Amino acid sequence: MKKFINNINDIVPEMLEGITLANPATLERIDGFNIIIRKNKKNNKVALISGGGSGHEPAHAGYVGEGMLDAAVCGEIFTSPTPDQVISAIHAVGTKQGTLLIIKNYTGDVMNFEMAMEMAQSEGYTCDYVIVNDDLALENSTFTTGKRGIAGTIFVHKIAGAKAETGASLAEVKRVAEKVIANLGSYGISADACTVPANGKKSFILADNEVEIGLGIHGEPGVAKTTIKPVDEFVTDLYQKIKDHLKLTANDHVGVMINGLGGTPLMELSIVARKTLKLLAADQVTCEKTFVGNYMTALEMPGFSISILKLDQELTELLKAKAVTPGMVVV
C-alpha cells in the first residue's frame, strides 16, 4: 500500500485540520471531535447536519457552508460516527428553528444518527431527520436494509440547504428534502477497488478485463460483474435504469450529477457526461443543471456514478440558488 499519509490513526483529524486551515474564513472544527461546522452560522434558520464515515471526500465536510450544511460529522474511514459525535454537532449548530439530520441509508449511520437525535430531543432540542436511499442497484445490501444512500445525497444537501437559507420551518425543509429523495435515482460502476489504509489491501478483486456494476461507495458488492466495453454502452444501460425508475418522459426537467469515485480522471467523467446529456436530449428531457466531478468518492476507486433528479419549479429554483462551500459552488 502506498499512500501519502503520516500515521493511520491520524488520517481523519489531520484531514479535518487541513480542511479548516485551508478555509479559515468559513469553517472551523470542534475541539476534540471530528466535526466541521460553519463559521458565523446563522441562528435564524433550520440547521442541517450530515456525515458518515470518512473516505468519501469532499463529502461531507466539503459541503459545510452557505447554502448547504451547517455541520458535518466525520467517522473513521468507512465507519459511522458515534452518537456522541452527532449530538455534539447538534449542540454546536442547533437553533430554535430546529435541526434536520440528513442520513445516508447505511445501517450504522441510521442507527447512530437516530440515537443522537433521540438524545437531543430528550434535552429539549427540536430535531428531525430524512434518510437518503437513491441507489437503484440493490433493494438490500450487506450494509443496509433497503436501498443505499450514495452520491445523490449531495442533491439533498444542496436543495434542503437552499430551502433552510430562506428561513423556512423545519417541517418545510424536511418536506423539500423528502421531495428530492422521492424524485432521485443513482447508479454506479467501477473498474477496480480502493485500498482501505487500516488493512492495506484492496477491498475486492476484479480481473483485469472486469467491471462491477451497481457497487456501493465502500466497495461493497453490486449486482453483476461484466467485461469492459465502450463507456457509452455502460452509460446507456445505467441511464435506462434511472429513466425507468423516474418514469422520465418528454418535457421533463432534471438535474444531473456525474460523480467520480476518486480514481477516475475528469477526462473520463466528461465522456460519461457527454453521453448522458445526449441521451436526455434524445428523450426531449431538459437538463437544468449538470455537475461533473468528485462529489461522493470511495477513496481512490476508479469508477463513476450517475445521479438524476427529476425537477419541478420549486426544486429547480432551489437547485440553482447560491451555495458557497469547499466542495460545491453555485452562483
Tab-separated table of C-alpha atoms in Angstrom:
chain	number	residue	atom	x	y	z
A	1	MET	CA	0.000	0.000	0.000
A	2	LYS	CA	1.366	3.426	-0.953
A	3	LYS	CA	-0.483	6.449	0.445
A	4	PHE	CA	0.612	9.968	1.303
A	5	ILE	CA	-0.217	9.837	4.998
A	6	ASN	CA	1.671	10.186	8.278
A	7	ASN	CA	0.069	7.775	10.716
A	8	ILE	CA	-3.010	5.672	10.011
A	9	ASN	CA	-4.552	6.731	13.325
A	10	ASP	CA	-4.199	10.418	12.440
A	11	ILE	CA	-5.741	10.385	8.950
A	12	VAL	CA	-9.173	11.807	9.820
A	13	PRO	CA	-8.144	14.505	12.340
A	14	GLU	CA	-5.251	15.644	10.138
A	15	MET	CA	-7.566	15.753	7.123
A	16	LEU	CA	-10.086	17.894	9.010
A	17	GLU	CA	-7.322	20.146	10.307
A	18	GLY	CA	-6.206	20.639	6.719
A	19	ILE	CA	-9.732	21.478	5.554
A	20	THR	CA	-10.210	24.129	8.250
A	21	LEU	CA	-6.741	25.626	7.750
A	22	ALA	CA	-7.453	25.897	4.027
A	23	ASN	CA	-10.843	27.573	4.647
A	24	PRO	CA	-10.260	29.732	7.744
A	25	ALA	CA	-12.917	32.313	6.882
A	26	THR	CA	-15.792	29.867	6.592
A	27	LEU	CA	-15.061	26.674	8.538
A	28	GLU	CA	-13.966	25.629	11.988
A	29	ARG	CA	-13.506	22.345	13.832
A	30	ILE	CA	-14.952	21.477	17.228
A	31	ASP	CA	-12.062	20.730	19.561
A	32	GLY	CA	-11.815	17.063	20.434
A	33	PHE	CA	-14.314	15.924	17.835
A	34	ASN	CA	-14.159	15.099	14.131
A	35	ILE	CA	-16.791	17.712	13.358
A	36	ILE	CA	-16.598	20.621	10.929
A	37	ILE	CA	-19.054	23.477	11.429
A	38	ARG	CA	-19.958	26.604	9.536
A	39	LYS	CA	-18.243	29.695	10.911
A	40	ASN	CA	-20.503	32.661	11.591
A	41	LYS	CA	-23.526	30.387	11.303
A	42	LYS	CA	-26.991	31.885	11.016
A	43	ASN	CA	-29.164	31.392	14.102
A	44	ASN	CA	-32.443	32.283	12.390
A	45	LYS	CA	-32.638	29.196	10.184
A	46	VAL	CA	-33.012	25.437	10.454
A	47	ALA	CA	-29.617	23.810	10.999
A	48	LEU	CA	-28.607	20.999	8.632
A	49	ILE	CA	-26.242	18.239	9.745
A	50	SER	CA	-24.968	15.270	7.747
A	51	GLY	CA	-21.989	12.969	7.870
A	52	GLY	CA	-20.824	9.389	7.881
A	53	GLY	CA	-17.583	7.541	7.505
A	54	SER	CA	-14.605	9.383	6.036
A	55	GLY	CA	-13.063	8.406	2.713
A	56	HIS	CA	-15.825	9.981	0.609
A	57	GLU	CA	-14.331	13.450	0.288
A	58	PRO	CA	-15.389	16.119	-0.437
A	59	ALA	CA	-18.470	14.560	1.248
A	60	HIS	CA	-19.390	15.619	3.833
A	61	ALA	CA	-17.128	18.255	5.375
A	62	GLY	CA	-16.725	19.827	1.936
A	63	TYR	CA	-20.409	20.782	1.856
A	64	VAL	CA	-20.421	22.852	5.039
A	65	GLY	CA	-21.055	26.486	4.251
A	66	GLU	CA	-23.501	28.993	2.845
A	67	GLY	CA	-26.486	27.344	1.196
A	68	MET	CA	-25.721	23.776	2.274
A	69	LEU	CA	-24.759	22.135	5.598
A	70	ASP	CA	-24.145	23.751	8.983
A	71	ALA	CA	-22.110	20.809	10.271
A	72	ALA	CA	-20.563	17.559	9.082
A	73	VAL	CA	-19.796	14.690	11.454
A	74	CYS	CA	-16.902	12.552	10.237
A	75	GLY	CA	-16.345	8.968	11.352
A	76	GLU	CA	-13.216	6.937	10.795
A	77	ILE	CA	-12.687	5.683	7.236
A	78	PHE	CA	-15.836	3.888	6.057
A	79	THR	CA	-17.092	3.817	9.678
A	80	SER	CA	-20.144	5.620	11.023
A	81	PRO	CA	-19.573	8.431	13.534
A	82	THR	CA	-20.687	7.622	17.066
A	83	PRO	CA	-23.857	9.103	18.630
A	84	ASP	CA	-21.812	11.318	20.980
A	85	GLN	CA	-20.151	12.914	17.953
A	86	VAL	CA	-23.508	13.545	16.275
A	87	ILE	CA	-25.078	15.049	19.389
A	88	SER	CA	-22.016	17.295	19.805
A	89	ALA	CA	-22.744	18.656	16.328
A	90	ILE	CA	-26.368	19.289	17.314
A	91	HIS	CA	-25.172	21.149	20.409
A	92	ALA	CA	-22.847	23.243	18.234
A	93	VAL	CA	-25.190	24.336	15.452
A	94	GLY	CA	-28.765	23.550	16.560
A	95	THR	CA	-31.134	26.542	16.572
A	96	LYS	CA	-34.565	27.382	17.921
A	97	GLN	CA	-35.894	26.739	14.411
A	98	GLY	CA	-34.743	23.129	14.734
A	99	THR	CA	-32.200	20.726	13.242
A	100	LEU	CA	-32.593	18.376	10.300
A	101	LEU	CA	-30.272	15.359	10.084
A	102	ILE	CA	-29.594	14.139	6.527
A	103	ILE	CA	-28.629	10.464	6.779
A	104	LYS	CA	-27.392	8.160	4.022
A	105	ASN	CA	-29.082	4.771	4.283
A	106	TYR	CA	-26.300	2.690	5.786
A	107	THR	CA	-27.211	0.711	8.892
A	108	GLY	CA	-24.567	2.210	11.184
A	109	ASP	CA	-25.292	5.780	10.115
A	110	VAL	CA	-29.050	5.376	10.547
A	111	MET	CA	-28.715	3.771	13.975
A	112	ASN	CA	-26.207	6.284	15.361
A	113	PHE	CA	-27.841	9.419	13.945
A	114	GLU	CA	-31.290	8.323	15.166
A	115	MET	CA	-29.897	7.596	18.629
A	116	ALA	CA	-28.268	11.017	18.756
A	117	MET	CA	-31.495	12.669	17.637
A	118	GLU	CA	-33.463	10.987	20.423
A	119	MET	CA	-30.836	12.039	22.980
A	120	ALA	CA	-31.000	15.630	21.714
A	121	GLN	CA	-34.802	15.626	21.813
A	122	SER	CA	-34.677	14.493	25.451
A	123	GLU	CA	-32.539	17.576	26.125
A	124	GLY	CA	-35.150	19.849	24.566
A	125	TYR	CA	-33.716	20.224	21.060
A	126	THR	CA	-36.129	20.175	18.142
A	127	CYS	CA	-34.750	17.622	15.673
A	128	ASP	CA	-35.952	15.570	12.748
A	129	TYR	CA	-34.291	13.524	10.024
A	130	VAL	CA	-34.505	12.205	6.479
A	131	ILE	CA	-32.883	9.079	5.056
A	132	VAL	CA	-31.464	9.177	1.532
A	133	ASN	CA	-31.771	5.943	-0.477
A	134	ASP	CA	-31.003	6.912	-4.060
A	135	ASP	CA	-29.006	3.836	-5.181
A	136	LEU	CA	-31.159	1.844	-7.606
A	137	ALA	CA	-28.818	-1.154	-7.887
A	138	LEU	CA	-29.999	-3.158	-4.878
A	139	GLU	CA	-33.100	-3.306	-2.708
A	140	ASN	CA	-30.952	-4.550	0.184
A	141	SER	CA	-27.175	-4.886	0.568
A	142	THR	CA	-24.623	-6.205	3.011
A	143	PHE	CA	-24.599	-2.723	4.576
A	144	THR	CA	-28.283	-1.755	4.506
A	145	THR	CA	-31.910	-2.627	4.786
A	146	GLY	CA	-33.414	-1.040	1.699
A	147	LYS	CA	-31.607	0.942	-0.959
A	148	ARG	CA	-28.266	2.570	-0.141
A	149	GLY	CA	-27.619	6.290	0.002
A	150	ILE	CA	-24.879	7.366	-2.392
A	151	ALA	CA	-23.935	10.440	-4.467
A	152	GLY	CA	-27.498	11.687	-4.903
A	153	THR	CA	-27.292	12.694	-1.242
A	154	ILE	CA	-25.488	15.835	-2.396
A	155	PHE	CA	-28.666	16.968	-4.171
A	156	VAL	CA	-30.452	16.711	-0.784
A	157	HIS	CA	-27.724	18.790	0.872
A	158	LYS	CA	-27.965	21.407	-1.861
A	159	ILE	CA	-31.725	21.778	-2.077
A	160	ALA	CA	-32.572	21.405	1.626
A	161	GLY	CA	-29.732	23.843	2.339
A	162	ALA	CA	-31.172	26.383	-0.050
A	163	LYS	CA	-34.620	25.996	1.493
A	164	ALA	CA	-33.229	26.447	5.019
A	165	GLU	CA	-31.480	29.663	3.931
A	166	THR	CA	-34.899	31.153	3.120
A	167	GLY	CA	-35.911	30.882	6.787
A	168	ALA	CA	-38.374	28.069	6.124
A	169	SER	CA	-39.654	25.984	9.035
A	170	LEU	CA	-38.231	22.586	9.928
A	171	ALA	CA	-41.344	20.922	8.501
A	172	GLU	CA	-40.919	22.779	5.200
A	173	VAL	CA	-37.205	21.952	4.924
A	174	LYS	CA	-37.959	18.301	5.620
A	175	ARG	CA	-40.778	18.306	3.038
A	176	VAL	CA	-38.430	19.600	0.360
A	177	ALA	CA	-35.705	17.104	1.317
A	178	GLU	CA	-38.196	14.255	1.057
A	179	LYS	CA	-39.377	15.516	-2.328
A	180	VAL	CA	-35.780	15.366	-3.563
A	181	ILE	CA	-35.361	11.814	-2.257
A	182	ALA	CA	-38.598	10.685	-3.911
A	183	ASN	CA	-37.517	12.035	-7.309
A	184	LEU	CA	-33.902	10.859	-7.283
A	185	GLY	CA	-32.050	7.891	-8.750
A	186	SER	CA	-28.375	6.900	-8.874
A	187	TYR	CA	-26.368	4.013	-10.304
A	188	GLY	CA	-22.627	3.291	-10.044
A	189	ILE	CA	-19.911	1.216	-11.685
A	190	SER	CA	-16.209	0.646	-11.038
A	191	ALA	CA	-13.247	-0.942	-12.797
A	192	ASP	CA	-11.305	-1.706	-9.613
A	193	ALA	CA	-11.305	-1.429	-5.832
A	194	CYS	CA	-9.840	1.056	-3.407
A	195	THR	CA	-7.375	0.262	-0.636
A	196	VAL	CA	-8.526	0.972	2.906
A	197	PRO	CA	-5.469	2.206	4.861
A	198	ALA	CA	-6.309	0.229	8.015
A	199	ASN	CA	-5.738	-3.139	6.323
A	200	GLY	CA	-3.644	-2.130	3.320
A	201	LYS	CA	-5.480	-4.434	0.921
A	202	LYS	CA	-7.866	-3.877	-1.960
A	203	SER	CA	-11.469	-4.083	-0.784
A	204	PHE	CA	-12.385	-6.548	-3.565
A	205	ILE	CA	-10.768	-8.228	-6.555
A	206	LEU	CA	-11.703	-7.828	-10.214
A	207	ALA	CA	-9.980	-9.408	-13.186
A	208	ASP	CA	-8.117	-7.033	-15.485
A	209	ASN	CA	-10.971	-7.062	-18.011
A	210	GLU	CA	-13.829	-6.875	-15.497
A	211	VAL	CA	-16.004	-4.093	-14.044
A	212	GLU	CA	-18.548	-4.286	-11.215
A	213	ILE	CA	-21.961	-2.757	-11.832
A	214	GLY	CA	-24.037	-1.330	-9.016
A	215	LEU	CA	-21.408	-1.456	-6.279
A	216	GLY	CA	-21.623	0.772	-3.233
A	217	ILE	CA	-19.370	3.608	-2.119
A	218	HIS	CA	-17.431	1.341	0.245
A	219	GLY	CA	-16.742	-1.196	-2.483
A	220	GLU	CA	-19.477	-3.492	-1.234
A	221	PRO	CA	-20.881	-5.808	-3.911
A	222	GLY	CA	-23.130	-4.642	-6.692
A	223	VAL	CA	-25.436	-6.630	-8.938
A	224	ALA	CA	-23.076	-8.059	-11.574
A	225	LYS	CA	-19.555	-8.310	-12.891
A	226	THR	CA	-19.052	-7.983	-16.618
A	227	THR	CA	-16.259	-7.407	-19.095
A	228	ILE	CA	-15.112	-3.923	-20.007
A	229	LYS	CA	-16.703	-2.347	-23.085
A	230	PRO	CA	-17.024	1.158	-24.573
A	231	VAL	CA	-18.266	3.503	-21.861
A	232	ASP	CA	-21.181	4.727	-23.998
A	233	GLU	CA	-22.693	1.255	-23.640
A	234	PHE	CA	-22.398	1.329	-19.842
A	235	VAL	CA	-23.843	4.841	-19.689
A	236	THR	CA	-26.778	3.810	-21.866
A	237	ASP	CA	-27.519	0.865	-19.568
A	238	LEU	CA	-27.293	2.910	-16.356
A	239	TYR	CA	-29.300	5.785	-17.828
A	240	GLN	CA	-32.085	3.425	-18.879
A	241	LYS	CA	-32.359	2.023	-15.339
A	242	ILE	CA	-32.627	5.515	-13.840
A	243	LYS	CA	-35.014	6.681	-16.580
A	244	ASP	CA	-37.316	3.720	-15.921
A	245	HIS	CA	-37.289	4.347	-12.158
A	246	LEU	CA	-38.066	8.059	-12.506
A	247	LYS	CA	-40.515	7.440	-15.381
A	248	LEU	CA	-38.868	10.220	-17.381
A	249	THR	CA	-40.811	11.416	-20.395
A	250	ALA	CA	-40.536	14.204	-22.954
A	251	ASN	CA	-40.715	17.732	-21.471
A	252	ASP	CA	-39.497	16.605	-18.042
A	253	HIS	CA	-36.776	18.690	-16.380
A	254	VAL	CA	-33.843	17.221	-14.444
A	255	GLY	CA	-30.574	17.917	-12.656
A	256	VAL	CA	-27.635	15.585	-13.376
A	257	MET	CA	-24.571	14.626	-11.366
A	258	ILE	CA	-21.730	12.651	-12.948
A	259	ASN	CA	-19.766	11.660	-9.866
A	260	GLY	CA	-16.226	10.301	-9.809
A	261	LEU	CA	-15.397	7.706	-7.157
A	262	GLY	CA	-11.941	9.152	-6.543
A	263	GLY	CA	-9.750	7.470	-9.162
A	264	THR	CA	-11.450	8.495	-12.400
A	265	PRO	CA	-9.963	11.363	-14.437
A	266	LEU	CA	-12.135	14.323	-15.328
A	267	MET	CA	-11.494	13.382	-18.954
A	268	GLU	CA	-13.425	10.133	-18.492
A	269	LEU	CA	-16.156	11.758	-16.384
A	270	SER	CA	-16.660	14.292	-19.165
A	271	ILE	CA	-17.114	11.467	-21.670
A	272	VAL	CA	-19.765	9.989	-19.349
A	273	ALA	CA	-21.451	13.394	-19.095
A	274	ARG	CA	-21.425	13.758	-22.877
A	275	LYS	CA	-23.336	10.522	-23.424
A	276	THR	CA	-25.740	11.091	-20.521
A	277	LEU	CA	-26.710	14.535	-21.783
A	278	LYS	CA	-27.117	13.226	-25.339
A	279	LEU	CA	-29.472	10.514	-24.088
A	280	LEU	CA	-31.532	13.085	-22.168
A	281	ALA	CA	-31.698	15.324	-25.223
A	282	ALA	CA	-32.803	12.414	-27.403
A	283	ASP	CA	-35.656	11.816	-24.949
A	284	GLN	CA	-36.525	15.550	-25.034
A	285	VAL	CA	-35.747	15.885	-21.325
A	286	THR	CA	-34.337	19.285	-20.324
A	287	CYS	CA	-31.275	19.286	-18.086
A	288	GLU	CA	-31.424	22.391	-15.895
A	289	LYS	CA	-28.032	21.910	-14.246
A	290	THR	CA	-25.138	19.460	-14.586
A	291	PHE	CA	-22.425	18.666	-12.041
A	292	VAL	CA	-19.325	16.771	-13.211
A	293	GLY	CA	-16.543	15.883	-10.768
A	294	ASN	CA	-15.728	14.163	-7.486
A	295	TYR	CA	-18.639	14.729	-5.087
A	296	MET	CA	-19.032	11.411	-3.189
A	297	THR	CA	-15.873	9.337	-3.583
A	298	ALA	CA	-14.681	5.951	-2.303
A	299	LEU	CA	-11.017	6.776	-1.652
A	300	GLU	CA	-9.237	6.148	-4.986
A	301	MET	CA	-11.789	3.825	-6.596
A	302	PRO	CA	-11.723	4.086	-10.425
A	303	GLY	CA	-15.410	4.322	-11.166
A	304	PHE	CA	-18.319	6.695	-11.500
A	305	SER	CA	-21.983	7.047	-10.692
A	306	ILE	CA	-24.798	8.811	-12.498
A	307	SER	CA	-27.450	10.598	-10.427
A	308	ILE	CA	-30.539	12.169	-11.972
A	309	LEU	CA	-33.025	14.334	-10.063
A	310	LYS	CA	-36.453	14.978	-11.568
A	311	LEU	CA	-37.314	18.645	-11.024
A	312	ASP	CA	-40.379	20.792	-10.658
A	313	GLN	CA	-40.305	24.594	-10.481
A	314	GLU	CA	-39.634	24.652	-6.713
A	315	LEU	CA	-36.739	22.195	-6.885
A	316	THR	CA	-35.274	23.914	-9.938
A	317	GLU	CA	-35.116	27.272	-8.162
A	318	LEU	CA	-33.569	25.741	-5.035
A	319	LEU	CA	-31.040	23.732	-7.055
A	320	LYS	CA	-29.869	26.935	-8.767
A	321	ALA	CA	-29.802	29.015	-5.559
A	322	LYS	CA	-26.478	30.320	-4.289
A	323	ALA	CA	-24.173	27.940	-2.408
A	324	VAL	CA	-20.568	28.515	-1.405
A	325	THR	CA	-18.745	25.536	0.109
A	326	PRO	CA	-15.317	23.954	-0.499
A	327	GLY	CA	-16.926	21.076	-2.434
A	328	MET	CA	-19.607	22.918	-4.398
A	329	VAL	CA	-20.086	26.491	-5.532
A	330	VAL	CA	-23.290	27.640	-7.235
A	331	VAL	CA	-23.658	31.329	-8.038
